[in-house]
Coordinates of C-alpha atoms in Angstrom, one line a residue:
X1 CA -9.4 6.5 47.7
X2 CA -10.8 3.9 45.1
X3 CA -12.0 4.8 41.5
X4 CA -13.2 2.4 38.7
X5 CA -13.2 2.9 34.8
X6 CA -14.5 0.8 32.3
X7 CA -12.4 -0.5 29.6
X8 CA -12.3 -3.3 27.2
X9 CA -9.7 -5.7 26.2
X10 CA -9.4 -8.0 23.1
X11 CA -9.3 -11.8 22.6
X12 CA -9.3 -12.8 18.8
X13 CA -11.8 -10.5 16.9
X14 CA -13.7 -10.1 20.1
X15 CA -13.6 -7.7 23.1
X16 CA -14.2 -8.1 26.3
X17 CA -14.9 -5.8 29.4
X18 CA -12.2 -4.5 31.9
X19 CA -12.4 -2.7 34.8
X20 CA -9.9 -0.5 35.7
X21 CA -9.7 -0.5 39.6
X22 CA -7.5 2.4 40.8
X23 CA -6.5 2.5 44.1
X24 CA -5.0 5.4 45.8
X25 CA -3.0 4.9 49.5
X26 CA -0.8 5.6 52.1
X27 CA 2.8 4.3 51.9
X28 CA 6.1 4.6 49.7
X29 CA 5.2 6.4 46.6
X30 CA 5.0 2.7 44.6
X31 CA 2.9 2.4 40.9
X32 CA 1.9 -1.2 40.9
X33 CA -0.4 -2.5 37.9
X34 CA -1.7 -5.9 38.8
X35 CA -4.9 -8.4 36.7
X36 CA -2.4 -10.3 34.4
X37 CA -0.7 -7.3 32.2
X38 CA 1.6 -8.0 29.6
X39 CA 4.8 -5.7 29.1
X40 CA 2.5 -3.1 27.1
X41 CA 0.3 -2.7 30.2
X42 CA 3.2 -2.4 32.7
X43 CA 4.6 0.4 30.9
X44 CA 1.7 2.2 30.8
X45 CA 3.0 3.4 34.4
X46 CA 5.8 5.6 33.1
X47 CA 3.1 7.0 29.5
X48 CA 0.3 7.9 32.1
X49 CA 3.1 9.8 34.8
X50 CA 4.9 11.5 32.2
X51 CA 1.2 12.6 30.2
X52 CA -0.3 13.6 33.7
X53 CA 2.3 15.6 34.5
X54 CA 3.0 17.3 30.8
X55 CA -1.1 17.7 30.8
X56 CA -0.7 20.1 33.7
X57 CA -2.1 17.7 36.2
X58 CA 0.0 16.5 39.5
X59 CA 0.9 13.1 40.4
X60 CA 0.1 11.6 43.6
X61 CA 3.6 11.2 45.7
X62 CA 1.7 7.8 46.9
X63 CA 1.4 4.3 46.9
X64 CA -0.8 3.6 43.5
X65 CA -2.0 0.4 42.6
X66 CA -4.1 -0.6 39.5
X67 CA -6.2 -3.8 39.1
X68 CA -7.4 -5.1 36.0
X69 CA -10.1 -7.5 36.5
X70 CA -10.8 -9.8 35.9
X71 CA -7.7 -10.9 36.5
X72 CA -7.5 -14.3 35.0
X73 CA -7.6 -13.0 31.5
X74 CA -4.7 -11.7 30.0
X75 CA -4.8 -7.8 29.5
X76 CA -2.2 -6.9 26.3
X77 CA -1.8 -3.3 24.9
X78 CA -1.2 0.2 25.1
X79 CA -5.2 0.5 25.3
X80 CA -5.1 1.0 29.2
X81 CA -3.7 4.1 29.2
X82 CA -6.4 6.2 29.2
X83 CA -8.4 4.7 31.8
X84 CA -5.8 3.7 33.9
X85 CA -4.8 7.9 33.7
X86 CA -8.7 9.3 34.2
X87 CA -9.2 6.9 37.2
X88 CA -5.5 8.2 38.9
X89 CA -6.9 11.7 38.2
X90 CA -10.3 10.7 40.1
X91 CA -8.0 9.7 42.9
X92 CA -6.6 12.7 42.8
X93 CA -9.8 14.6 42.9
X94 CA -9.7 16.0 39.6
X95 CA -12.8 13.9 38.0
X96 CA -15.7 13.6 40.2
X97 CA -16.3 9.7 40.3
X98 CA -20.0 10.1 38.9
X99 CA -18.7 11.5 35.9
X100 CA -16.8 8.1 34.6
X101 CA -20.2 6.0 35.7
X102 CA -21.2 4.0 32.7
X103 CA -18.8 5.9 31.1
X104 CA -15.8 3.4 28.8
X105 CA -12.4 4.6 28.0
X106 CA -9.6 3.4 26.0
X107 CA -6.6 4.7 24.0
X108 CA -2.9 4.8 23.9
X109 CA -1.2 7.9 25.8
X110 CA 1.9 9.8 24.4
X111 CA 4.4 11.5 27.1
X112 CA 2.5 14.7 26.3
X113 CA -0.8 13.3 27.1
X114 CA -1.9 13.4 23.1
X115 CA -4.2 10.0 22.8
X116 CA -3.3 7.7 20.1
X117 CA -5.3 5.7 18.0
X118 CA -5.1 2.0 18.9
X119 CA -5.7 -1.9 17.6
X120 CA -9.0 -3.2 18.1
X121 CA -11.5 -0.4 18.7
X122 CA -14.3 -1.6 16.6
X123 CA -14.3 -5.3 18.6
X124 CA -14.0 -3.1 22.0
X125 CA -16.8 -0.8 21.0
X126 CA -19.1 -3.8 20.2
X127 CA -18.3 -5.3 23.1
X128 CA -18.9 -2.7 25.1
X129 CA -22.5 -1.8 23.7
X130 CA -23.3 -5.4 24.1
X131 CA -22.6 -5.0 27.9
X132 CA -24.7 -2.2 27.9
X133 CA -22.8 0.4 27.8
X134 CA -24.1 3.4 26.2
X135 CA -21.1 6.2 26.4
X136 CA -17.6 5.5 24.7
X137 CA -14.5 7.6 25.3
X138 CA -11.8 6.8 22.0
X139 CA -9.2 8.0 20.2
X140 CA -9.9 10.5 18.1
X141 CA -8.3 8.1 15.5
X142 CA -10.0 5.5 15.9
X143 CA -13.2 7.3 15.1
X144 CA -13.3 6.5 11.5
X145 CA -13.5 2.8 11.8
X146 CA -16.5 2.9 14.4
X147 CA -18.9 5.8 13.0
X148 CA -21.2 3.4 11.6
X149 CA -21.7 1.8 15.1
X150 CA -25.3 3.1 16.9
X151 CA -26.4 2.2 20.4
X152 CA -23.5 4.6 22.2
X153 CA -22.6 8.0 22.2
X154 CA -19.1 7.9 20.8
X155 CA -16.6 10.3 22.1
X156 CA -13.6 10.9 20.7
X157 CA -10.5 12.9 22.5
X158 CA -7.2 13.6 20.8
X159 CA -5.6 14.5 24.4
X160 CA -5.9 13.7 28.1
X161 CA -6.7 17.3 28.5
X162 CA -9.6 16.8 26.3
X163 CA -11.0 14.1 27.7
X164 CA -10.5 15.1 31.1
X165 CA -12.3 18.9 30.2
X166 CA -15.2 17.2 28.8
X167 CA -15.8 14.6 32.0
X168 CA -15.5 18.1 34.4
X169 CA -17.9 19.9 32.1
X170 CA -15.5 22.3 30.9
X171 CA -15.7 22.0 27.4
X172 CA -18.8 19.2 26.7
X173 CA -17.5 17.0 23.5
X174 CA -20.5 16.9 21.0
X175 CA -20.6 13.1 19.8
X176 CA -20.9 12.4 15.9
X177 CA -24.4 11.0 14.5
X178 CA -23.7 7.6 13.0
X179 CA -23.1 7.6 9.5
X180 CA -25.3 5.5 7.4
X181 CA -23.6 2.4 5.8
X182 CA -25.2 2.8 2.7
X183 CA -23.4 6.8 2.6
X184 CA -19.6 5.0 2.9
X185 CA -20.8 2.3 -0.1
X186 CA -18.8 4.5 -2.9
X187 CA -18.5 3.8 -6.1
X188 CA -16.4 1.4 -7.4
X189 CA -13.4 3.2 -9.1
X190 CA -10.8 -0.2 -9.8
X191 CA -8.2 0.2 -11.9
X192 CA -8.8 -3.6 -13.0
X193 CA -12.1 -3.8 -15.5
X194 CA -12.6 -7.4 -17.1
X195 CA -13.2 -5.4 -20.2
X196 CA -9.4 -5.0 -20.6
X197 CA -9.0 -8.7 -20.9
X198 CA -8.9 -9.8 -24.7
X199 CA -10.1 -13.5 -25.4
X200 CA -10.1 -15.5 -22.5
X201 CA -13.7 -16.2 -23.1
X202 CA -14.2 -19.7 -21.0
X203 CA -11.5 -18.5 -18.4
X204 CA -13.7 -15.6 -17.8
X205 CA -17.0 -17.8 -17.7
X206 CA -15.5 -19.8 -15.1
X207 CA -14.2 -16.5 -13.0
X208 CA -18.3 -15.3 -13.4
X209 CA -19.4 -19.0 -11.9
X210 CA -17.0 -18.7 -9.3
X211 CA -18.2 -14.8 -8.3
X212 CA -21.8 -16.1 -8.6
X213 CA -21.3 -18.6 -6.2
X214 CA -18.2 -18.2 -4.1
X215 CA -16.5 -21.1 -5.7
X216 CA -12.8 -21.8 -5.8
X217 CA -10.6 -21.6 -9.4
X218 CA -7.5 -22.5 -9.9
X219 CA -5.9 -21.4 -13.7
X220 CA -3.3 -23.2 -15.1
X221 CA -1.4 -22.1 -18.2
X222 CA 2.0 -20.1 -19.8
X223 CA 3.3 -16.7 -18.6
X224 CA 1.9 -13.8 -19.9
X225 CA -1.7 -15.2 -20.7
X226 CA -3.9 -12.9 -18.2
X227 CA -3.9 -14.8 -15.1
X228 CA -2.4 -12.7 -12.7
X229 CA -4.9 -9.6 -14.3
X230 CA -8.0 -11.6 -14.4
X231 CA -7.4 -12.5 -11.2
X232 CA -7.2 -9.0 -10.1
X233 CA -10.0 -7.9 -11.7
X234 CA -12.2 -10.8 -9.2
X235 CA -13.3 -7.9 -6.9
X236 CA -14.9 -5.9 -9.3
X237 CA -17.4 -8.6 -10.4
X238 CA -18.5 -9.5 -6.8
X239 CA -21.5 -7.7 -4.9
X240 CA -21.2 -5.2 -2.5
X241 CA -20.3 -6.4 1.0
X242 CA -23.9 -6.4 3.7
X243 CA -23.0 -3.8 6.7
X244 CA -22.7 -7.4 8.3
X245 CA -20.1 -8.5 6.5
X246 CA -18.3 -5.3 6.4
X247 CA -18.2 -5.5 10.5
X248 CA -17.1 -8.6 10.1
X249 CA -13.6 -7.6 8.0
X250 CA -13.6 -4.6 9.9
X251 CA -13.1 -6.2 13.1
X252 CA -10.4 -8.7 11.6
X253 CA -7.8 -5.9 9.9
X254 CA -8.9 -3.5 13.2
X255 CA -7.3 -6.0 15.4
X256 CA -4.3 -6.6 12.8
X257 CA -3.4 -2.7 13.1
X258 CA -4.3 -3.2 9.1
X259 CA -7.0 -1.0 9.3
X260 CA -7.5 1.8 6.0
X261 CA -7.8 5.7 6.5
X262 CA -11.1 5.4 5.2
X263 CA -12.2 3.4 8.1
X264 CA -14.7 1.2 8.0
X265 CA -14.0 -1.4 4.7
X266 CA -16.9 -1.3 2.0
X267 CA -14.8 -2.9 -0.6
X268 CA -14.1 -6.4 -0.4
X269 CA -10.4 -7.6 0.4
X270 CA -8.0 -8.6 -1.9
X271 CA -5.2 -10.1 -0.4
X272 CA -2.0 -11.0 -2.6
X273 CA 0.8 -12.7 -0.3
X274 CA 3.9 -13.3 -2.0
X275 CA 4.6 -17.1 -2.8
X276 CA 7.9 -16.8 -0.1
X277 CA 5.3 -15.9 2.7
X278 CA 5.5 -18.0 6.0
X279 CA 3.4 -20.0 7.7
X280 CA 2.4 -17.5 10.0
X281 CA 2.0 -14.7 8.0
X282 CA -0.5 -16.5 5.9
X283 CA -2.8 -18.6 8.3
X284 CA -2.1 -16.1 11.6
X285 CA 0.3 -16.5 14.1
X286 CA 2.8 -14.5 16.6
X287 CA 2.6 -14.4 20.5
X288 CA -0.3 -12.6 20.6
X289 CA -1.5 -15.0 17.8
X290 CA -2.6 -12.1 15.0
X291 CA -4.8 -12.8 11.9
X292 CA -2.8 -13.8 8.7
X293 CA -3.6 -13.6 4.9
X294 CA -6.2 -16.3 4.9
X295 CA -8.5 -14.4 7.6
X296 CA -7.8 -10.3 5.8
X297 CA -9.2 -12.1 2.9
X298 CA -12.7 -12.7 5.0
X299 CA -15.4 -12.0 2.2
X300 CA -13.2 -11.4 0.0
X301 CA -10.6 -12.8 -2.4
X302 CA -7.3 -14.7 -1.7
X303 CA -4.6 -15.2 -4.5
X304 CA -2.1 -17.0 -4.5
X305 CA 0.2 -16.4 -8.1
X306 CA 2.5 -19.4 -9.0
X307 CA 1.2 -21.9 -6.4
X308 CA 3.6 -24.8 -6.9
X309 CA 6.1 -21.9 -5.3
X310 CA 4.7 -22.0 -2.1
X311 CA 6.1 -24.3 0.6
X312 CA 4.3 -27.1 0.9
X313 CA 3.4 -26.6 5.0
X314 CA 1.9 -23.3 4.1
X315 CA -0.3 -24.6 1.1
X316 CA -1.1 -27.9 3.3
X317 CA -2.1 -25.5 6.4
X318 CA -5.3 -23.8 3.7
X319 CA -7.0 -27.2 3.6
X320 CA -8.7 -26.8 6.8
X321 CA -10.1 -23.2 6.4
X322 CA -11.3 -24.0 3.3
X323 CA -13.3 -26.8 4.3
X324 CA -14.4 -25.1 7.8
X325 CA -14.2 -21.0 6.6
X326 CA -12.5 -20.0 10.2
X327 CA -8.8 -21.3 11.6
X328 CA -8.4 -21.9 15.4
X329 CA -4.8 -20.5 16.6
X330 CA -2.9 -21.7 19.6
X331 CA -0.3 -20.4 20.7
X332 CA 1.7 -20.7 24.6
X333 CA 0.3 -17.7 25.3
X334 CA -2.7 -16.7 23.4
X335 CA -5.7 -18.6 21.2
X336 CA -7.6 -17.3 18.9
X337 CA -10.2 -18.4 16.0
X338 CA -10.5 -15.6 12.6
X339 CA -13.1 -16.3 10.6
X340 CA -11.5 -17.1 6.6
X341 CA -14.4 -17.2 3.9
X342 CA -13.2 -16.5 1.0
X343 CA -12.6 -17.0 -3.1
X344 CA -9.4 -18.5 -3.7
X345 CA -7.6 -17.8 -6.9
X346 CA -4.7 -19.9 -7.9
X347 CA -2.3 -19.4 -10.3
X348 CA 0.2 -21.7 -11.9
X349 CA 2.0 -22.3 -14.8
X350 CA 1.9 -26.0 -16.2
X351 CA 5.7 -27.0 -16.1
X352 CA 8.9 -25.3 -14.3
X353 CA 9.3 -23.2 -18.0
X354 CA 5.3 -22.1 -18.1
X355 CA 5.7 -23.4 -22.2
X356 CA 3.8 -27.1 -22.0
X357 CA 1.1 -26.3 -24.2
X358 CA 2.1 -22.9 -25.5
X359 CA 1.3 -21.9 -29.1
X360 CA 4.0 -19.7 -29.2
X361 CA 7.0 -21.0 -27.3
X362 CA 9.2 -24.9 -26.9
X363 CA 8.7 -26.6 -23.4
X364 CA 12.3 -27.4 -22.7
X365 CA 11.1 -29.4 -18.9
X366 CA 11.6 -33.2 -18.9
X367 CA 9.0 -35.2 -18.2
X368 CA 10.9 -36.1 -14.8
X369 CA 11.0 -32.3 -13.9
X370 CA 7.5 -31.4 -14.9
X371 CA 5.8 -34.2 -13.1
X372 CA 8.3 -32.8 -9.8
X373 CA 6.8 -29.6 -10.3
X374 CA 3.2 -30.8 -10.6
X375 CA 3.5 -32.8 -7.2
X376 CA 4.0 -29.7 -5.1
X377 CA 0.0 -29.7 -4.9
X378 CA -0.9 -32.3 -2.8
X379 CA -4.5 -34.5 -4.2
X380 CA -6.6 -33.5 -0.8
X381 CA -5.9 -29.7 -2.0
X382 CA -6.7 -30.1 -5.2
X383 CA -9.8 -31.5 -4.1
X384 CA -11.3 -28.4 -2.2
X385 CA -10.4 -26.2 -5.1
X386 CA -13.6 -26.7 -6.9
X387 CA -12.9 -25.1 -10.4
X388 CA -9.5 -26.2 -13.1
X389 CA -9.5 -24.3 -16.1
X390 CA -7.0 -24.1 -18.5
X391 CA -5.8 -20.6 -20.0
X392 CA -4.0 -20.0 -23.2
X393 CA -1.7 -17.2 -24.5
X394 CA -2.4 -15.7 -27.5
X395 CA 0.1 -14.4 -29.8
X396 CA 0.4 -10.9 -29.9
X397 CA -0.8 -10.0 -33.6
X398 CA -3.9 -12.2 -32.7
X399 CA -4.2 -10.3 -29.9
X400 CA -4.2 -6.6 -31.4
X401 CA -7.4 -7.4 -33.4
X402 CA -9.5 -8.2 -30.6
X403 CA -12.0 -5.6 -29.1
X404 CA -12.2 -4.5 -25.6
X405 CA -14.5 -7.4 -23.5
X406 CA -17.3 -7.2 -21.7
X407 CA -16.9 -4.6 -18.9
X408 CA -17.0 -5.9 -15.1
X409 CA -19.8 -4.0 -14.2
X410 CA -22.2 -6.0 -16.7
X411 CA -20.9 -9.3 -15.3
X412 CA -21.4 -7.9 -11.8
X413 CA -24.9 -7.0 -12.6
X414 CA -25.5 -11.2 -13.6
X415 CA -23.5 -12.1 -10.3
X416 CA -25.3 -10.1 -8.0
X417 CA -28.3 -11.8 -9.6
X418 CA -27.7 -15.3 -9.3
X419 CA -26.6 -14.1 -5.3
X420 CA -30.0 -12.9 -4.8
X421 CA -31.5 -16.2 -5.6
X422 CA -29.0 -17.8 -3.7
X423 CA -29.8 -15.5 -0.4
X424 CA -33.3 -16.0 -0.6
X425 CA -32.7 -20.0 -1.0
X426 CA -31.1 -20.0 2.1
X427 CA -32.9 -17.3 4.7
X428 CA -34.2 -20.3 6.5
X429 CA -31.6 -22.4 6.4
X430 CA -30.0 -23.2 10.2
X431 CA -26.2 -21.8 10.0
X432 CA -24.7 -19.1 7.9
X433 CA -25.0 -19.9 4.2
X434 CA -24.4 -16.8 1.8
X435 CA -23.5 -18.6 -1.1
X436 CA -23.5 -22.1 -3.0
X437 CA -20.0 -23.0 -2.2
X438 CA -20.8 -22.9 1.6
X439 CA -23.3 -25.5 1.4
X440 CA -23.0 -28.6 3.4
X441 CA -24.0 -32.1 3.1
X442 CA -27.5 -31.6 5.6
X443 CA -28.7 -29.2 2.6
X444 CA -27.2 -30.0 -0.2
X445 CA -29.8 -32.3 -1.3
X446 CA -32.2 -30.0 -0.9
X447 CA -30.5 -26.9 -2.4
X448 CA -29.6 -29.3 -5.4
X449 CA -32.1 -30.9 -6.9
X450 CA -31.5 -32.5 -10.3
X451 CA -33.2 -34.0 -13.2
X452 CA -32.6 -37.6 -13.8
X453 CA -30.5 -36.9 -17.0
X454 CA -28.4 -34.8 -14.5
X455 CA -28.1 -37.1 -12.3
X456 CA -27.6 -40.2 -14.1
X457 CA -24.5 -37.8 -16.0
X458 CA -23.0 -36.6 -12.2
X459 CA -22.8 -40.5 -11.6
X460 CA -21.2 -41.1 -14.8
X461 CA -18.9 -38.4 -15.1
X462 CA -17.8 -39.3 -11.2
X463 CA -17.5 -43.0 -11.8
X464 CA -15.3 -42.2 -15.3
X465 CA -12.7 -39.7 -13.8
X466 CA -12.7 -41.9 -10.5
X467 CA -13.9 -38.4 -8.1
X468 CA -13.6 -38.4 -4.7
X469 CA -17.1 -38.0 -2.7
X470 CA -15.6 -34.2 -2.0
X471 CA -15.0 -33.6 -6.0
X472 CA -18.4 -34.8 -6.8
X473 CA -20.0 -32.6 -4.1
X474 CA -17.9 -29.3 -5.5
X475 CA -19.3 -30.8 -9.0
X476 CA -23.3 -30.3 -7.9
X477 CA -22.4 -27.0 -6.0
X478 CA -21.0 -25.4 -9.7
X479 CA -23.7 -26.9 -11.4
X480 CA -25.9 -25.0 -9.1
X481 CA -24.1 -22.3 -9.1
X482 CA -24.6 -22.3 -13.2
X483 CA -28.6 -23.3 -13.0
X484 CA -28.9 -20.1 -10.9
X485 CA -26.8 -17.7 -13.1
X486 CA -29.6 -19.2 -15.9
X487 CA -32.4 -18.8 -13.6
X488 CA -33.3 -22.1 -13.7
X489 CA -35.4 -24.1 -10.3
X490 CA -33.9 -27.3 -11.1
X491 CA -30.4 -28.3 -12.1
X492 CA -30.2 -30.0 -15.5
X493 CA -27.5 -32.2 -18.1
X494 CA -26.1 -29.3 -19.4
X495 CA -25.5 -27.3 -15.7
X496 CA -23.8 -30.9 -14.9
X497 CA -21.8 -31.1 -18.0
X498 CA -20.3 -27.7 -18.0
X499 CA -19.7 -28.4 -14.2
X500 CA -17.7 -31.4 -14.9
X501 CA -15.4 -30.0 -17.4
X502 CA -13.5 -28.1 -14.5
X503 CA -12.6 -30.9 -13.5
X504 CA -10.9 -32.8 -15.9
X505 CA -7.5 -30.6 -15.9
X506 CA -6.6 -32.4 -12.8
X507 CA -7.1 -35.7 -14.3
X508 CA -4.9 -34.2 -17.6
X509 CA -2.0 -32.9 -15.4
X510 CA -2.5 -35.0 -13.0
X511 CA -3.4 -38.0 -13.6

């Protein structure tokens, strides 16, 4: 007897459909599972006997054999198990065949046939409404992460018992209405507020351009000066994530196993990796080739805290992304492309002590062992960071008579602003632009257009601090980005001339 289940597998952030081909014979009692299954899919053989049996259902004392088609792609996961399990109980005439018509199933089995929640269910429920599939049979643990999702009835099971009661009619699962997006946007409850940042006037300015327009900062200056906490207060000041882009990082951490309790994400990532982080675990990697740091931070913000730290193959491997906002990996036996937009933050101090410059403290570094230091940032990465600024410690008495700051939600409140002109600047533009920093060089004339004072002081300032074409084009994006936090149509001298001053710290440490 032959039964079929639909499934899904994963490639990347995307899914793709399976079907499950169950086929049950006459001969030595053999359980063969054939269609290109990696070590997870084989042992599915012994998770589906052992749950059949501790579920209360027999086992067929035949020859079984499984076929996972197509079979060219590579099937890899634990996420077979339930199919593989209902279609063996079809066999077996415990599921009438019409009741798994149109009908996909996946989920990891436990020896007593509990289902467990698995990688990747958001991509594979996509994937399968896109093929048209309009019931979907998931772990009940999965649930959270998909409930936004409309165009299927979504049922989720929490044993093969369950799932196998509801397909007979026994006891009918009720499926969840969707929940709106707009009911999981909560409020925002950081710990982080810009308002507990004292001073730090221009550094924060720059943090509010780079919100407003998804530009790149790196801050140089001593330890203890409100780097690290400014940095960490970057979320706060951006809008809310579109449902679109919240699918989007969704689908990334769902396949990374990195998924919240909450489910679905509605606050945008902050991803922190420690400067001793490898190569892989940053840009993505493994033999399944997982997302890294670089593509959890989608739509969100990436820090990276004392940057000359890093190894230099792991900061060299960020240029591309940067430039292109995804990263292709290839590995021997997977490839995969992760989308990576996001705001990087750097951090560093401006000599191997952190005290060239200080106020308070002696640099004891020679020039020999400062300019060492400094070289760990290669010049084409320097380039694609768009914003320098400098940040200075202030002494403790000085900083006991400050007030509080402005609070993060009024910033936010001029970011979100500047975004709106921003989106409606760019609806008809061909490609995916969401913000100044992702322009390219077809619209970047048009997005930036100048005064001739501007211009004649872009040309200047480029020609004086000798700027690559890339530096000049990161220049006009800021000064954009500034023009719109004003309200301004065009961009004019004094949206240039702040622009160009963050860039100069590369010329004074340097050059």
């Amino acid at each position: 007897m032959l039964a079929s289940v639909l499934s899904c597998g994963l490639t990347g952030i995307d899914g793709f459909g399976v079907d499950v081909e169950v086929n049950l014979s006459n001969g030595m009692p053999v359980f063969e599972i054939v269609g290109l299954p990696d070590a997870a899919v084989r042992e599915s053989r012994e998770r589906v006997r052992a749950a059949a049996k501790n579920s209360g259902y027999g086992f067929p004392t035949a020859r079984l054999t499984v076929n996972l088609a197509p079979a060219d792609l590579k099937k890899e996961g634990p996420s077979f198990d339930l199919p593989i399990a209902l279609g063996t109980l079809c066999c077996c005439g415990v599921i009438g065949a019409e009741a798994l018509e149109g009908t996909c199933a996946f989920g990891e089995l436990g020896l007593d046939g509990s289902v467990r929640p698995v990688r990747g269910a958001l991509p594979m429920v996509i994937s399968a409404i896109e093929r048209g599939v309009r019931r979907v049979m998931l772990p009940a643990g999965n649930l959270n992460e998909v409930r936004c999702i409309e165009g299927a009835a979504l049922y989720p099971v929490e044993s093969l018992n369950a799932a196998v009661r509801h397909l007979t009619g026994q006891a009918p699962i009720q499926p969840p209405e969707p929940v709106p997006y707009a009911a999981l946007l909560r409020r925002r409850e950081s710990l982080e507020d810009f308002r507990h940042v004292k001073g730090q006037s221009s550094a924060k300015r720059a943090l509010e351009i780079a919100a407003a327009g998804g530009h790149n900062v790196l801050m140089i200056g001593p330890p203890g000066s409100g780097k690290t906490l400014m940095a960490r207060c970057m979320p706060t000041i951006l809008p809310d994530m579109t449902f679109a882009e919240a699918l989007e990082s969704t689908r990334i951490h769902s396949v990374a196993g990195s998924v919240p309790p909450s489910g679905l994400l509605t606050e945008r990532p902050f991803r922190s990796p420690h400067h001793t982080a490898s190569h892989a675990s940053l840009v993505g990697g493994g033999i399944n080739a997982l997302p890294g740091e670089i593509s959890k931070a989608h739509n969100g913000v990436l820090f990276l805290d004392e940057l000359p730290e890093y190894r230099r193959d792991v900061l060299e491997a960020l240029r591309q992304p940067l430039e292109d906002g995804f990263v292709t990996i290839a590995r021997v036996n997977a490839q995969a492309t992760y989308p990576a937009r996001f705001v990087l933050i750097c951090s560093m101090n401006p000599c191997p002590c952190g005290n060239l410059g200080s106020r308070t403290r002696q640099c004891r570094c020679t020039p020999a062992e400062i300019r060492r230091y400094l070289n760990r940032i290669s010049g084409p990465l320097l380039d694609r960071i768009d914003m320098h600024i400098e940040v200075e410690s202030i002494p403790a008495d000085q900083l006991a008579e400050l007030e509080e700051s402005e609070p993060s939600a009024a910033i936010r409140a001029r970011v979100c602003a500047a975004r709106e002109i921003q989106q409606a600047r760019y609806a008809k533009e061909k490609g995916d632009i969401r913000c100044n920093a992702q322009l390219d060089a077809r619209t970047l004339a048009r997005a930036c257009a100048m005064t001739p004072e501007a211009r004649e002081l872009a040309l200047l300032s480029s020609e004086r601090l000798k700027l690559s074409n890339r530096a000049y084009t990161r220049i006009l994006k800021v000064a954009r980005t500034i023009a719109d936090l004003e309200g301004a149509d065009e961009i004019g001298a004094e949206h240039v001339s702040e622009a160009v001053q963050y860039r100069t710290l590369d010329r004074k440490y340097w050059g």
